[in-house]
Amino acid sequence: MKRVIGVDAGSTLTKLVYKEDGRMHYKKFLTNDHLFIRQLLKLDPVDSVVVTGGRADLWRDMKNVPLHEFDAVTLGTRELLKQEGNSLDEFILVNIGTGTSFFRVKKDEYERVLGSGIGGGMFMGLGRRLTGVTDFEDLAGLAEEGTRKNSDLLVGDIYREEEVGIAPHLTASNFGKPPSSAESPGDQLRSLTNMMAETMILLSMSIAPQTSKPFLVFVGNGVEGNAALQEDLGSFREWLKYTPLFPDKGGYAGALGAYIQGLNSQNGH
């Protein structure tokens, strides 16, 4: 059987999924690392390479099978959920890459309903402008250490809860407090992740099925490894009644979907 490699070539990161020596491998590198790509192009020509993502054109010199990125990410997400015992018939899929796509997924079909420029690219770009930090992991770590109460104007800063019936820690105005010596770079980043989460949750719930507690599944490199964003994405469930899920290896959903498609093609499916 030919070896299959699933590739998700995003605008910032390229992800690979393949099986070797009896176990699955998950790799990622900067998309503009052309030397790495040239090395990969020297792989055994009998390999079956399925490529998806916005920069799939970088792989045109390798004989490959193209796969639409929406097909890939939904296929890969279903597999990740299945591996964790969550074989859902219906859910909202939120793919947080450089930008964010929102899908309404049902048992045998899906529909991409919305897209937003609020995603990992915004976290990196605005985070860099706020703090001067350029590394994603460093930014995510700072956000996890921060508290947004020093940057955001909260409902509790204006009203008593009994006056308006709104939880005091909810946001009245993002970044609404004037700068002060108490505000750290981590506080600013935590306000940023919360602002992103608020927007993503409201957009997700606007397309969610009218069930008692819809499932919202978050994948993509913009959320994987960003504990602050994951926590913020789950912080509104008491009021909006949803169940957030963050599959392990969610940053590789597209590449995994490409890999599965390669296997299916080999098996004649």
PDB file of N, CA and C in Angstrom, residues 80-183:
ATOM      1  N   LEU A  80     -11.544  13.327  14.666  1.00  0.00           N
ATOM      2  CA  LEU A  80     -11.027  13.686  15.990  1.00  0.00           C
ATOM      3  C   LEU A  80     -12.088  13.494  17.070  1.00  0.00           C
ATOM      4  N   LEU A  81     -13.313  13.890  16.778  1.00  0.00           N
ATOM      5  CA  LEU A  81     -14.405  13.695  17.732  1.00  0.00           C
ATOM      6  C   LEU A  81     -14.657  12.214  17.968  1.00  0.00           C
ATOM      7  N   LYS A  82     -14.639  11.443  16.895  1.00  0.00           N
ATOM      8  CA  LYS A  82     -14.865   9.997  16.997  1.00  0.00           C
ATOM      9  C   LYS A  82     -13.797   9.354  17.874  1.00  0.00           C
ATOM     10  N   GLN A  83     -12.554   9.764  17.713  1.00  0.00           N
ATOM     11  CA  GLN A  83     -11.463   9.210  18.504  1.00  0.00           C
ATOM     12  C   GLN A  83     -11.649   9.490  19.994  1.00  0.00           C
ATOM     13  N   GLU A  84     -12.340  10.571  20.317  1.00  0.00           N
ATOM     14  CA  GLU A  84     -12.556  10.933  21.717  1.00  0.00           C
ATOM     15  C   GLU A  84     -13.931  10.509  22.222  1.00  0.00           C
ATOM     16  N   GLY A  85     -14.630   9.690  21.422  1.00  0.00           N
ATOM     17  CA  GLY A  85     -15.924   9.183  21.845  1.00  0.00           C
ATOM     18  C   GLY A  85     -17.065  10.157  21.703  1.00  0.00           C
ATOM     19  N   ASN A  86     -16.913  11.159  20.830  1.00  0.00           N
ATOM     20  CA  ASN A  86     -17.962  12.169  20.611  1.00  0.00           C
ATOM     21  C   ASN A  86     -18.429  12.128  19.159  1.00  0.00           C
ATOM     22  N   SER A  87     -19.142  11.086  18.799  1.00  0.00           N
ATOM     23  CA  SER A  87     -19.657  10.967  17.432  1.00  0.00           C
ATOM     24  C   SER A  87     -20.968  11.744  17.334  1.00  0.00           C
ATOM     25  N   LEU A  88     -20.861  13.036  17.108  1.00  0.00           N
ATOM     26  CA  LEU A  88     -22.029  13.916  17.102  1.00  0.00           C
ATOM     27  C   LEU A  88     -22.695  13.916  15.734  1.00  0.00           C
ATOM     28  N   ASP A  89     -24.018  13.931  15.731  1.00  0.00           N
ATOM     29  CA  ASP A  89     -24.766  14.021  14.481  1.00  0.00           C
ATOM     30  C   ASP A  89     -24.913  15.466  14.012  1.00  0.00           C
ATOM     31  N   GLU A  90     -24.824  16.410  14.944  1.00  0.00           N
ATOM     32  CA  GLU A  90     -25.043  17.815  14.591  1.00  0.00           C
ATOM     33  C   GLU A  90     -24.245  18.705  15.534  1.00  0.00           C
ATOM     34  N   PHE A  91     -23.508  19.651  14.958  1.00  0.00           N
ATOM     35  CA  PHE A  91     -22.745  20.587  15.776  1.00  0.00           C
ATOM     36  C   PHE A  91     -22.328  21.792  14.938  1.00  0.00           C
ATOM     37  N   ILE A  92     -21.891  22.830  15.619  1.00  0.00           N
ATOM     38  CA  ILE A  92     -21.296  23.987  14.964  1.00  0.00           C
ATOM     39  C   ILE A  92     -19.788  23.840  15.035  1.00  0.00           C
ATOM     40  N   LEU A  93     -19.151  23.892  13.884  1.00  0.00           N
ATOM     41  CA  LEU A  93     -17.703  23.783  13.807  1.00  0.00           C
ATOM     42  C   LEU A  93     -17.114  25.179  13.617  1.00  0.00           C
ATOM     43  N   VAL A  94     -16.173  25.534  14.492  1.00  0.00           N
ATOM     44  CA  VAL A  94     -15.505  26.833  14.415  1.00  0.00           C
ATOM     45  C   VAL A  94     -14.023  26.565  14.163  1.00  0.00           C
ATOM     46  N   ASN A  95     -13.572  26.852  12.962  1.00  0.00           N
ATOM     47  CA  ASN A  95     -12.195  26.588  12.559  1.00  0.00           C
ATOM     48  C   ASN A  95     -11.399  27.886  12.669  1.00  0.00           C
ATOM     49  N   ILE A  96     -10.559  27.973  13.704  1.00  0.00           N
ATOM     50  CA  ILE A  96      -9.837  29.204  14.004  1.00  0.00           C
ATOM     51  C   ILE A  96      -8.413  29.072  13.472  1.00  0.00           C
ATOM     52  N   GLY A  97      -8.192  29.590  12.289  1.00  0.00           N
ATOM     53  CA  GLY A  97      -6.867  29.638  11.712  1.00  0.00           C
ATOM     54  C   GLY A  97      -6.385  31.077  11.728  1.00  0.00           C
ATOM     55  N   THR A  98      -5.849  31.542  10.597  1.00  0.00           N
ATOM     56  CA  THR A  98      -5.495  32.953  10.493  1.00  0.00           C
ATOM     57  C   THR A  98      -6.751  33.798  10.640  1.00  0.00           C
ATOM     58  N   GLY A  99      -7.814  33.406   9.947  1.00  0.00           N
ATOM     59  CA  GLY A  99      -9.163  33.922  10.177  1.00  0.00           C
ATOM     60  C   GLY A  99     -10.007  32.787  10.724  1.00  0.00           C
ATOM     61  N   THR A 100     -11.307  32.979  10.766  1.00  0.00           N
ATOM     62  CA  THR A 100     -12.187  31.971  11.369  1.00  0.00           C
ATOM     63  C   THR A 100     -13.361  31.677  10.448  1.00  0.00           C
ATOM     64  N   SER A 101     -13.635  30.379  10.254  1.00  0.00           N
ATOM     65  CA  SER A 101     -14.794  29.937   9.485  1.00  0.00           C
ATOM     66  C   SER A 101     -15.770  29.222  10.411  1.00  0.00           C
ATOM     67  N   PHE A 102     -17.047  29.415  10.148  1.00  0.00           N
ATOM     68  CA  PHE A 102     -18.108  28.827  10.961  1.00  0.00           C
ATOM     69  C   PHE A 102     -18.949  27.910  10.071  1.00  0.00           C
ATOM     70  N   PHE A 103     -19.102  26.657  10.501  1.00  0.00           N
ATOM     71  CA  PHE A 103     -19.820  25.650   9.735  1.00  0.00           C
ATOM     72  C   PHE A 103     -20.989  25.097  10.553  1.00  0.00           C
ATOM     73  N   ARG A 104     -22.078  24.840   9.865  1.00  0.00           N
ATOM     74  CA  ARG A 104     -23.174  24.080  10.443  1.00  0.00           C
ATOM     75  C   ARG A 104     -23.048  22.652   9.925  1.00  0.00           C
ATOM     76  N   VAL A 105     -22.726  21.711  10.814  1.00  0.00           N
ATOM     77  CA  VAL A 105     -22.422  20.340  10.416  1.00  0.00           C
ATOM     78  C   VAL A 105     -23.541  19.414  10.862  1.00  0.00           C
ATOM     79  N   LYS A 106     -24.017  18.597   9.934  1.00  0.00           N
ATOM     80  CA  LYS A 106     -25.008  17.570  10.242  1.00  0.00           C
ATOM     81  C   LYS A 106     -24.418  16.210   9.907  1.00  0.00           C
ATOM     82  N   LYS A 107     -25.177  15.161  10.104  1.00  0.00           N
ATOM     83  CA  LYS A 107     -24.646  13.807  10.010  1.00  0.00           C
ATOM     84  C   LYS A 107     -23.954  13.532   8.690  1.00  0.00           C
ATOM     85  N   ASP A 108     -24.578  13.893   7.579  1.00  0.00           N
ATOM     86  CA  ASP A 108     -24.023  13.554   6.270  1.00  0.00           C
ATOM     87  C   ASP A 108     -23.729  14.773   5.408  1.00  0.00           C
ATOM     88  N   GLU A 109     -23.728  15.957   5.999  1.00  0.00           N
ATOM     89  CA  GLU A 109     -23.503  17.158   5.207  1.00  0.00           C
ATOM     90  C   GLU A 109     -22.991  18.288   6.096  1.00  0.00           C
ATOM     91  N   TYR A 110     -22.529  19.345   5.446  1.00  0.00           N
ATOM     92  CA  TYR A 110     -22.117  20.534   6.194  1.00  0.00           C
ATOM     93  C   TYR A 110     -22.370  21.757   5.327  1.00  0.00           C
ATOM     94  N   GLU A 111     -22.380  22.916   5.982  1.00  0.00           N
ATOM     95  CA  GLU A 111     -22.537  24.189   5.275  1.00  0.00           C
ATOM     96  C   GLU A 111     -21.657  25.227   5.956  1.00  0.00           C
ATOM     97  N   ARG A 112     -20.795  25.870   5.189  1.00  0.00           N
ATOM     98  CA  ARG A 112     -20.053  27.000   5.748  1.00  0.00           C
ATOM     99  C   ARG A 112     -20.965  28.212   5.714  1.00  0.00           C
ATOM    100  N   VAL A 113     -21.260  28.753   6.886  1.00  0.00           N
ATOM    101  CA  VAL A 113     -22.273  29.796   6.992  1.00  0.00           C
ATOM    102  C   VAL A 113     -21.652  31.180   7.119  1.00  0.00           C
ATOM    103  N   LEU A 114     -20.567  31.277   7.881  1.00  0.00           N
ATOM    104  CA  LEU A 114     -19.982  32.577   8.165  1.00  0.00           C
ATOM    105  C   LEU A 114     -18.464  32.508   8.132  1.00  0.00           C
ATOM    106  N   GLY A 115     -17.848  33.667   7.951  1.00  0.00           N
ATOM    107  CA  GLY A 115     -16.409  33.797   8.099  1.00  0.00           C
ATOM    108  C   GLY A 115     -16.096  35.107   8.784  1.00  0.00           C
ATOM    109  N   SER A 116     -14.970  35.153   9.476  1.00  0.00           N
ATOM    110  CA  SER A 116     -14.584  36.362  10.198  1.00  0.00           C
ATOM    111  C   SER A 116     -13.075  36.529  10.142  1.00  0.00           C
ATOM    112  N   GLY A 117     -12.621  37.786  10.109  1.00  0.00           N
ATOM    113  CA  GLY A 117     -11.198  38.079  10.169  1.00  0.00           C
ATOM    114  C   GLY A 117     -10.647  38.017  11.577  1.00  0.00           C
ATOM    115  N   ILE A 118     -11.523  37.751  12.553  1.00  0.00           N
ATOM    116  CA  ILE A 118     -11.078  37.624  13.939  1.00  0.00           C
ATOM    117  C   ILE A 118     -10.610  36.193  14.163  1.00  0.00           C
ATOM    118  N   GLY A 119      -9.301  35.996  14.248  1.00  0.00           N
ATOM    119  CA  GLY A 119      -8.753  34.661  14.401  1.00  0.00           C
ATOM    120  C   GLY A 119      -7.324  34.717  14.895  1.00  0.00           C
ATOM    121  N   GLY A 120      -6.561  33.668  14.570  1.00  0.00           N
ATOM    122  CA  GLY A 120      -5.190  33.603  15.033  1.00  0.00           C
ATOM    123  C   GLY A 120      -4.317  34.705  14.476  1.00  0.00           C
ATOM    124  N   GLY A 121      -4.588  35.142  13.246  1.00  0.00           N
ATOM    125  CA  GLY A 121      -3.835  36.250  12.665  1.00  0.00           C
ATOM    126  C   GLY A 121      -4.042  37.536  13.437  1.00  0.00           C
ATOM    127  N   MET A 122      -5.268  37.770  13.886  1.00  0.00           N
ATOM    128  CA  MET A 122      -5.554  38.950  14.694  1.00  0.00           C
ATOM    129  C   MET A 122      -4.851  38.863  16.046  1.00  0.00           C
ATOM    130  N   PHE A 123      -4.882  37.663  16.651  1.00  0.00           N
ATOM    131  CA  PHE A 123      -4.210  37.484  17.944  1.00  0.00           C
ATOM    132  C   PHE A 123      -2.722  37.785  17.814  1.00  0.00           C
ATOM    133  N   MET A 124      -2.105  37.288  16.746  1.00  0.00           N
ATOM    134  CA  MET A 124      -0.683  37.536  16.536  1.00  0.00           C
ATOM    135  C   MET A 124      -0.413  39.006  16.190  1.00  0.00           C
ATOM    136  N   GLY A 125      -1.168  39.546  15.271  1.00  0.00           N
ATOM    137  CA  GLY A 125      -0.916  40.902  14.796  1.00  0.00           C
ATOM    138  C   GLY A 125      -1.187  41.960  15.846  1.00  0.00           C
ATOM    139  N   LEU A 126      -2.356  41.900  16.455  1.00  0.00           N
ATOM    140  CA  LEU A 126      -2.687  42.895  17.471  1.00  0.00           C
ATOM    141  C   LEU A 126      -1.892  42.635  18.748  1.00  0.00           C
ATOM    142  N   GLY A 127      -1.665  41.353  19.059  1.00  0.00           N
ATOM    143  CA  GLY A 127      -0.849  41.026  20.223  1.00  0.00           C
ATOM    144  C   GLY A 127       0.556  41.583  20.096  1.00  0.00           C
ATOM    145  N   ARG A 128       1.120  41.498  18.909  1.00  0.00           N
ATOM    146  CA  ARG A 128       2.457  42.052  18.659  1.00  0.00           C
ATOM    147  C   ARG A 128       2.451  43.565  18.841  1.00  0.00           C
ATOM    148  N   ARG A 129       1.408  44.218  18.360  1.00  0.00           N
ATOM    149  CA  ARG A 129       1.334  45.671  18.493  1.00  0.00           C
ATOM    150  C   ARG A 129       1.148  46.116  19.947  1.00  0.00           C
ATOM    151  N   LEU A 130       0.445  45.314  20.712  1.00  0.00           N
ATOM    152  CA  LEU A 130       0.202  45.667  22.115  1.00  0.00           C
ATOM    153  C   LEU A 130       1.430  45.425  22.990  1.00  0.00           C
ATOM    154  N   THR A 131       2.181  44.371  22.683  1.00  0.00           N
ATOM    155  CA  THR A 131       3.227  43.936  23.608  1.00  0.00           C
ATOM    156  C   THR A 131       4.637  43.930  23.035  1.00  0.00           C
ATOM    157  N   GLY A 132       4.775  43.914  21.721  1.00  0.00           N
ATOM    158  CA  GLY A 132       6.091  43.778  21.117  1.00  0.00           C
ATOM    159  C   GLY A 132       6.555  42.339  21.015  1.00  0.00           C
ATOM    160  N   VAL A 133       5.784  41.389  21.549  1.00  0.00           N
ATOM    161  CA  VAL A 133       6.121  39.972  21.509  1.00  0.00           C
ATOM    162  C   VAL A 133       5.673  39.406  20.163  1.00  0.00           C
ATOM    163  N   THR A 134       6.518  38.580  19.542  1.00  0.00           N
ATOM    164  CA  THR A 134       6.215  38.079  18.208  1.00  0.00           C
ATOM    165  C   THR A 134       5.923  36.588  18.153  1.00  0.00           C
ATOM    166  N   ASP A 135       6.273  35.823  19.179  1.00  0.00           N
ATOM    167  CA  ASP A 135       6.101  34.375  19.166  1.00  0.00           C
ATOM    168  C   ASP A 135       4.718  33.999  19.694  1.00  0.00           C
ATOM    169  N   PHE A 136       4.021  33.100  18.980  1.00  0.00           N
ATOM    170  CA  PHE A 136       2.650  32.727  19.359  1.00  0.00           C
ATOM    171  C   PHE A 136       2.609  32.116  20.754  1.00  0.00           C
ATOM    172  N   GLU A 137       3.505  31.193  21.042  1.00  0.00           N
ATOM    173  CA  GLU A 137       3.483  30.527  22.346  1.00  0.00           C
ATOM    174  C   GLU A 137       3.740  31.515  23.478  1.00  0.00           C
ATOM    175  N   ASP A 138       4.629  32.472  23.251  1.00  0.00           N
ATOM    176  CA  ASP A 138       4.898  33.487  24.273  1.00  0.00           C
ATOM    177  C   ASP A 138       3.675  34.369  24.485  1.00  0.00           C
ATOM    178  N   LEU A 139       3.009  34.749  23.410  1.00  0.00           N
ATOM    179  CA  LEU A 139       1.803  35.557  23.520  1.00  0.00           C
ATOM    180  C   LEU A 139       0.710  34.800  24.270  1.00  0.00           C
ATOM    181  N   ALA A 140       0.534  33.523  23.929  1.00  0.00           N
ATOM    182  CA  ALA A 140      -0.483  32.708  24.590  1.00  0.00           C
ATOM    183  C   ALA A 140      -0.179  32.559  26.078  1.00  0.00           C
ATOM    184  N   GLY A 141       1.095  32.396  26.421  1.00  0.00           N
ATOM    185  CA  GLY A 141       1.474  32.281  27.823  1.00  0.00           C
ATOM    186  C   GLY A 141       1.206  33.550  28.597  1.00  0.00           C
ATOM    187  N   LEU A 142       1.507  34.701  28.002  1.00  0.00           N
ATOM    188  CA  LEU A 142       1.223  35.975  28.654  1.00  0.00           C
ATOM    189  C   LEU A 142      -0.274  36.165  28.868  1.00  0.00           C
ATOM    190  N   ALA A 143      -1.065  35.804  27.854  1.00  0.00           N
ATOM    191  CA  ALA A 143      -2.521  35.943  27.982  1.00  0.00           C
ATOM    192  C   ALA A 143      -3.058  35.089  29.119  1.00  0.00           C
ATOM    193  N   GLU A 144      -2.515  33.883  29.257  1.00  0.00           N
ATOM    194  CA  GLU A 144      -2.974  32.989  30.320  1.00  0.00           C
ATOM    195  C   GLU A 144      -2.682  33.564  31.703  1.00  0.00           C
ATOM    196  N   GLU A 145      -1.600  34.324  31.834  1.00  0.00           N
ATOM    197  CA  GLU A 145      -1.228  34.911  33.118  1.00  0.00           C
ATOM    198  C   GLU A 145      -1.998  36.196  33.425  1.00  0.00           C
ATOM    199  N   GLY A 146      -2.608  36.802  32.396  1.00  0.00           N
ATOM    200  CA  GLY A 146      -3.229  38.116  32.567  1.00  0.00           C
ATOM    201  C   GLY A 146      -4.638  38.057  33.111  1.00  0.00           C
ATOM    202  N   THR A 147      -5.124  39.230  33.512  1.00  0.00           N
ATOM    203  CA  THR A 147      -6.515  39.397  33.923  1.00  0.00           C
ATOM    204  C   THR A 147      -7.087  40.599  33.204  1.00  0.00           C
ATOM    205  N   ARG A 148      -8.259  40.436  32.614  1.00  0.00           N
ATOM    206  CA  ARG A 148      -8.810  41.521  31.804  1.00  0.00           C
ATOM    207  C   ARG A 148      -9.457  42.621  32.641  1.00  0.00           C
ATOM    208  N   LYS A 149      -9.577  42.418  33.943  1.00  0.00           N
ATOM    209  CA  LYS A 149     -10.246  43.435  34.769  1.00  0.00           C
ATOM    210  C   LYS A 149      -9.459  44.741  34.814  1.00  0.00           C
ATOM    211  N   ASN A 150      -8.169  44.688  34.445  1.00  0.00           N
ATOM    212  CA  ASN A 150      -7.374  45.910  34.418  1.00  0.00           C
ATOM    213  C   ASN A 150      -7.460  46.648  33.086  1.00  0.00           C
ATOM    214  N   SER A 151      -8.039  46.013  32.074  1.00  0.00           N
ATOM    215  CA  SER A 151      -8.153  46.623  30.748  1.00  0.00           C
ATOM    216  C   SER A 151      -9.599  46.834  30.325  1.00  0.00           C
ATOM    217  N   ASP A 152     -10.459  45.829  30.582  1.00  0.00           N
ATOM    218  CA  ASP A 152     -11.859  45.918  30.169  1.00  0.00           C
ATOM    219  C   ASP A 152     -12.692  46.659  31.209  1.00  0.00           C
ATOM    220  N   LEU A 153     -13.656  47.399  30.722  1.00  0.00           N
ATOM    221  CA  LEU A 153     -14.670  47.965  31.608  1.00  0.00           C
ATOM    222  C   LEU A 153     -15.751  46.908  31.783  1.00  0.00           C
ATOM    223  N   LEU A 154     -15.918  46.428  32.998  1.00  0.00           N
ATOM    224  CA  LEU A 154     -16.831  45.334  33.274  1.00  0.00           C
ATOM    225  C   LEU A 154     -18.190  45.862  33.742  1.00  0.00           C
ATOM    226  N   VAL A 155     -19.201  45.013  33.598  1.00  0.00           N
ATOM    227  CA  VAL A 155     -20.538  45.401  34.061  1.00  0.00           C
ATOM    228  C   VAL A 155     -20.495  45.784  35.535  1.00  0.00           C
ATOM    229  N   GLY A 156     -19.707  45.039  36.322  1.00  0.00           N
ATOM    230  CA  GLY A 156     -19.607  45.321  37.750  1.00  0.00           C
ATOM    231  C   GLY A 156     -18.933  46.625  38.086  1.00  0.00           C
ATOM    232  N   ASP A 157     -18.222  47.212  37.120  1.00  0.00           N
ATOM    233  CA  ASP A 157     -17.615  48.525  37.333  1.00  0.00           C
ATOM    234  C   ASP A 157     -18.655  49.638  37.237  1.00  0.00           C
ATOM    235  N   ILE A 158     -19.820  49.317  36.689  1.00  0.00           N
ATOM    236  CA  ILE A 158     -20.850  50.333  36.453  1.00  0.00           C
ATOM    237  C   ILE A 158     -22.093  50.092  37.310  1.00  0.00           C
ATOM    238  N   TYR A 159     -22.527  48.822  37.399  1.00  0.00           N
ATOM    239  CA  TYR A 159     -23.782  48.481  38.072  1.00  0.00           C
ATOM    240  C   TYR A 159     -23.564  47.439  39.154  1.00  0.00           C
ATOM    241  N   ARG A 160     -24.480  47.422  40.101  1.00  0.00           N
ATOM    242  CA  ARG A 160     -24.596  46.272  40.992  1.00  0.00           C
ATOM    243  C   ARG A 160     -25.451  45.226  40.283  1.00  0.00           C
ATOM    244  N   GLU A 161     -25.150  43.945  40.506  1.00  0.00           N
ATOM    245  CA  GLU A 161     -25.828  42.875  39.781  1.00  0.00           C
ATOM    246  C   GLU A 161     -27.332  42.921  39.982  1.00  0.00           C
ATOM    247  N   GLU A 162     -27.766  43.264  41.188  1.00  0.00           N
ATOM    248  CA  GLU A 162     -29.203  43.299  41.459  1.00  0.00           C
ATOM    249  C   GLU A 162     -29.908  44.418  40.700  1.00  0.00           C
ATOM    250  N   GLU A 163     -29.147  45.394  40.229  1.00  0.00           N
ATOM    251  CA  GLU A 163     -29.754  46.497  39.491  1.00  0.00           C
ATOM    252  C   GLU A 163     -30.119  46.112  38.058  1.00  0.00           C
ATOM    253  N   VAL A 164     -29.280  45.300  37.418  1.00  0.00           N
ATOM    254  CA  VAL A 164     -29.493  44.999  36.004  1.00  0.00           C
ATOM    255  C   VAL A 164     -29.655  43.507  35.718  1.00  0.00           C
ATOM    256  N   GLY A 165     -29.364  42.670  36.704  1.00  0.00           N
ATOM    257  CA  GLY A 165     -29.499  41.229  36.499  1.00  0.00           C
ATOM    258  C   GLY A 165     -28.479  40.642  35.539  1.00  0.00           C
ATOM    259  N   ILE A 166     -27.347  41.300  35.380  1.00  0.00           N
ATOM    260  CA  ILE A 166     -26.274  40.833  34.498  1.00  0.00           C
ATOM    261  C   ILE A 166     -25.049  40.547  35.352  1.00  0.00           C
ATOM    262  N   ALA A 167     -24.389  39.428  35.075  1.00  0.00           N
ATOM    263  CA  ALA A 167     -23.218  39.042  35.869  1.00  0.00           C
ATOM    264  C   ALA A 167     -22.166  40.145  35.836  1.00  0.00           C
ATOM    265  N   PRO A 168     -21.596  40.501  36.982  1.00  0.00           N
ATOM    266  CA  PRO A 168     -20.672  41.638  37.046  1.00  0.00           C
ATOM    267  C   PRO A 168     -19.376  41.450  36.275  1.00  0.00           C
ATOM    268  N   HIS A 169     -18.975  40.192  35.984  1.00  0.00           N
ATOM    269  CA  HIS A 169     -17.700  40.008  35.290  1.00  0.00           C
ATOM    270  C   HIS A 169     -17.841  40.059  33.767  1.00  0.00           C
ATOM    271  N   LEU A 170     -19.065  40.203  33.254  1.00  0.00           N
ATOM    272  CA  LEU A 170     -19.244  40.325  31.813  1.00  0.00           C
ATOM    273  C   LEU A 170     -18.788  41.701  31.339  1.00  0.00           C
ATOM    274  N   THR A 171     -18.530  41.806  30.035  1.00  0.00           N
ATOM    275  CA  THR A 171     -17.901  43.006  29.487  1.00  0.00           C
ATOM    276  C   THR A 171     -18.921  44.099  29.184  1.00  0.00           C
ATOM    277  N   ALA A 172     -18.660  45.300  29.697  1.00  0.00           N
ATOM    278  CA  ALA A 172     -19.424  46.481  29.285  1.00  0.00           C
ATOM    279  C   ALA A 172     -18.755  47.151  28.093  1.00  0.00           C
ATOM    280  N   SER A 173     -17.404  47.171  28.096  1.00  0.00           N
ATOM    281  CA  SER A 173     -16.660  47.763  26.987  1.00  0.00           C
ATOM    282  C   SER A 173     -15.270  47.125  26.918  1.00  0.00           C
ATOM    283  N   ASN A 174     -14.961  46.513  25.773  1.00  0.00           N
ATOM    284  CA  ASN A 174     -13.637  45.933  25.583  1.00  0.00           C
ATOM    285  C   ASN A 174     -12.576  47.028  25.598  1.00  0.00           C
ATOM    286  N   PHE A 175     -11.539  46.839  26.377  1.00  0.00           N
ATOM    287  CA  PHE A 175     -10.459  47.818  26.536  1.00  0.00           C
ATOM    288  C   PHE A 175     -11.003  49.183  26.958  1.00  0.00           C
ATOM    289  N   GLY A 176     -12.081  49.167  27.733  1.00  0.00           N
ATOM    290  CA  GLY A 176     -12.768  50.408  28.066  1.00  0.00           C
ATOM    291  C   GLY A 176     -12.161  51.202  29.196  1.00  0.00           C
ATOM    292  N   LYS A 177     -11.222  50.630  29.941  1.00  0.00           N
ATOM    293  CA  LYS A 177     -10.597  51.368  31.036  1.00  0.00           C
ATOM    294  C   LYS A 177      -9.399  52.158  30.524  1.00  0.00           C
ATOM    295  N   PRO A 178      -9.154  53.329  31.085  1.00  0.00           N
ATOM    296  CA  PRO A 178      -7.972  54.089  30.681  1.00  0.00           C
ATOM    297  C   PRO A 178      -6.699  53.364  31.103  1.00  0.00           C
ATOM    298  N   PRO A 179      -5.620  53.525  30.363  1.00  0.00           N
ATOM    299  CA  PRO A 179      -4.364  52.873  30.737  1.00  0.00           C
ATOM    300  C   PRO A 179      -3.930  53.262  32.149  1.00  0.00           C
ATOM    301  N   SER A 180      -3.346  52.290  32.844  1.00  0.00           N
ATOM    302  CA  SER A 180      -2.865  52.546  34.196  1.00  0.00           C
ATOM    303  C   SER A 180      -1.638  51.703  34.469  1.00  0.00           C
ATOM    304  N   SER A 181      -0.942  52.025  35.559  1.00  0.00           N
ATOM    305  CA  SER A 181       0.263  51.278  35.923  1.00  0.00           C
ATOM    306  C   SER A 181      -0.065  49.851  36.343  1.00  0.00           C
ATOM    307  N   ALA A 182      -1.322  49.598  36.676  1.00  0.00           N
ATOM    308  CA  ALA A 182      -1.725  48.245  37.092  1.00  0.00           C
ATOM    309  C   ALA A 182      -1.891  47.302  35.910  1.00  0.00           C
ATOM    310  N   GLU A 183      -1.973  47.862  34.709  1.00  0.00           N
ATOM    311  CA  GLU A 183      -2.239  47.066  33.510  1.00  0.00           C
ATOM    312  C   GLU A 183      -0.935  46.507  32.941  1.00  0.00           C
TER     313      GLU A 183
END
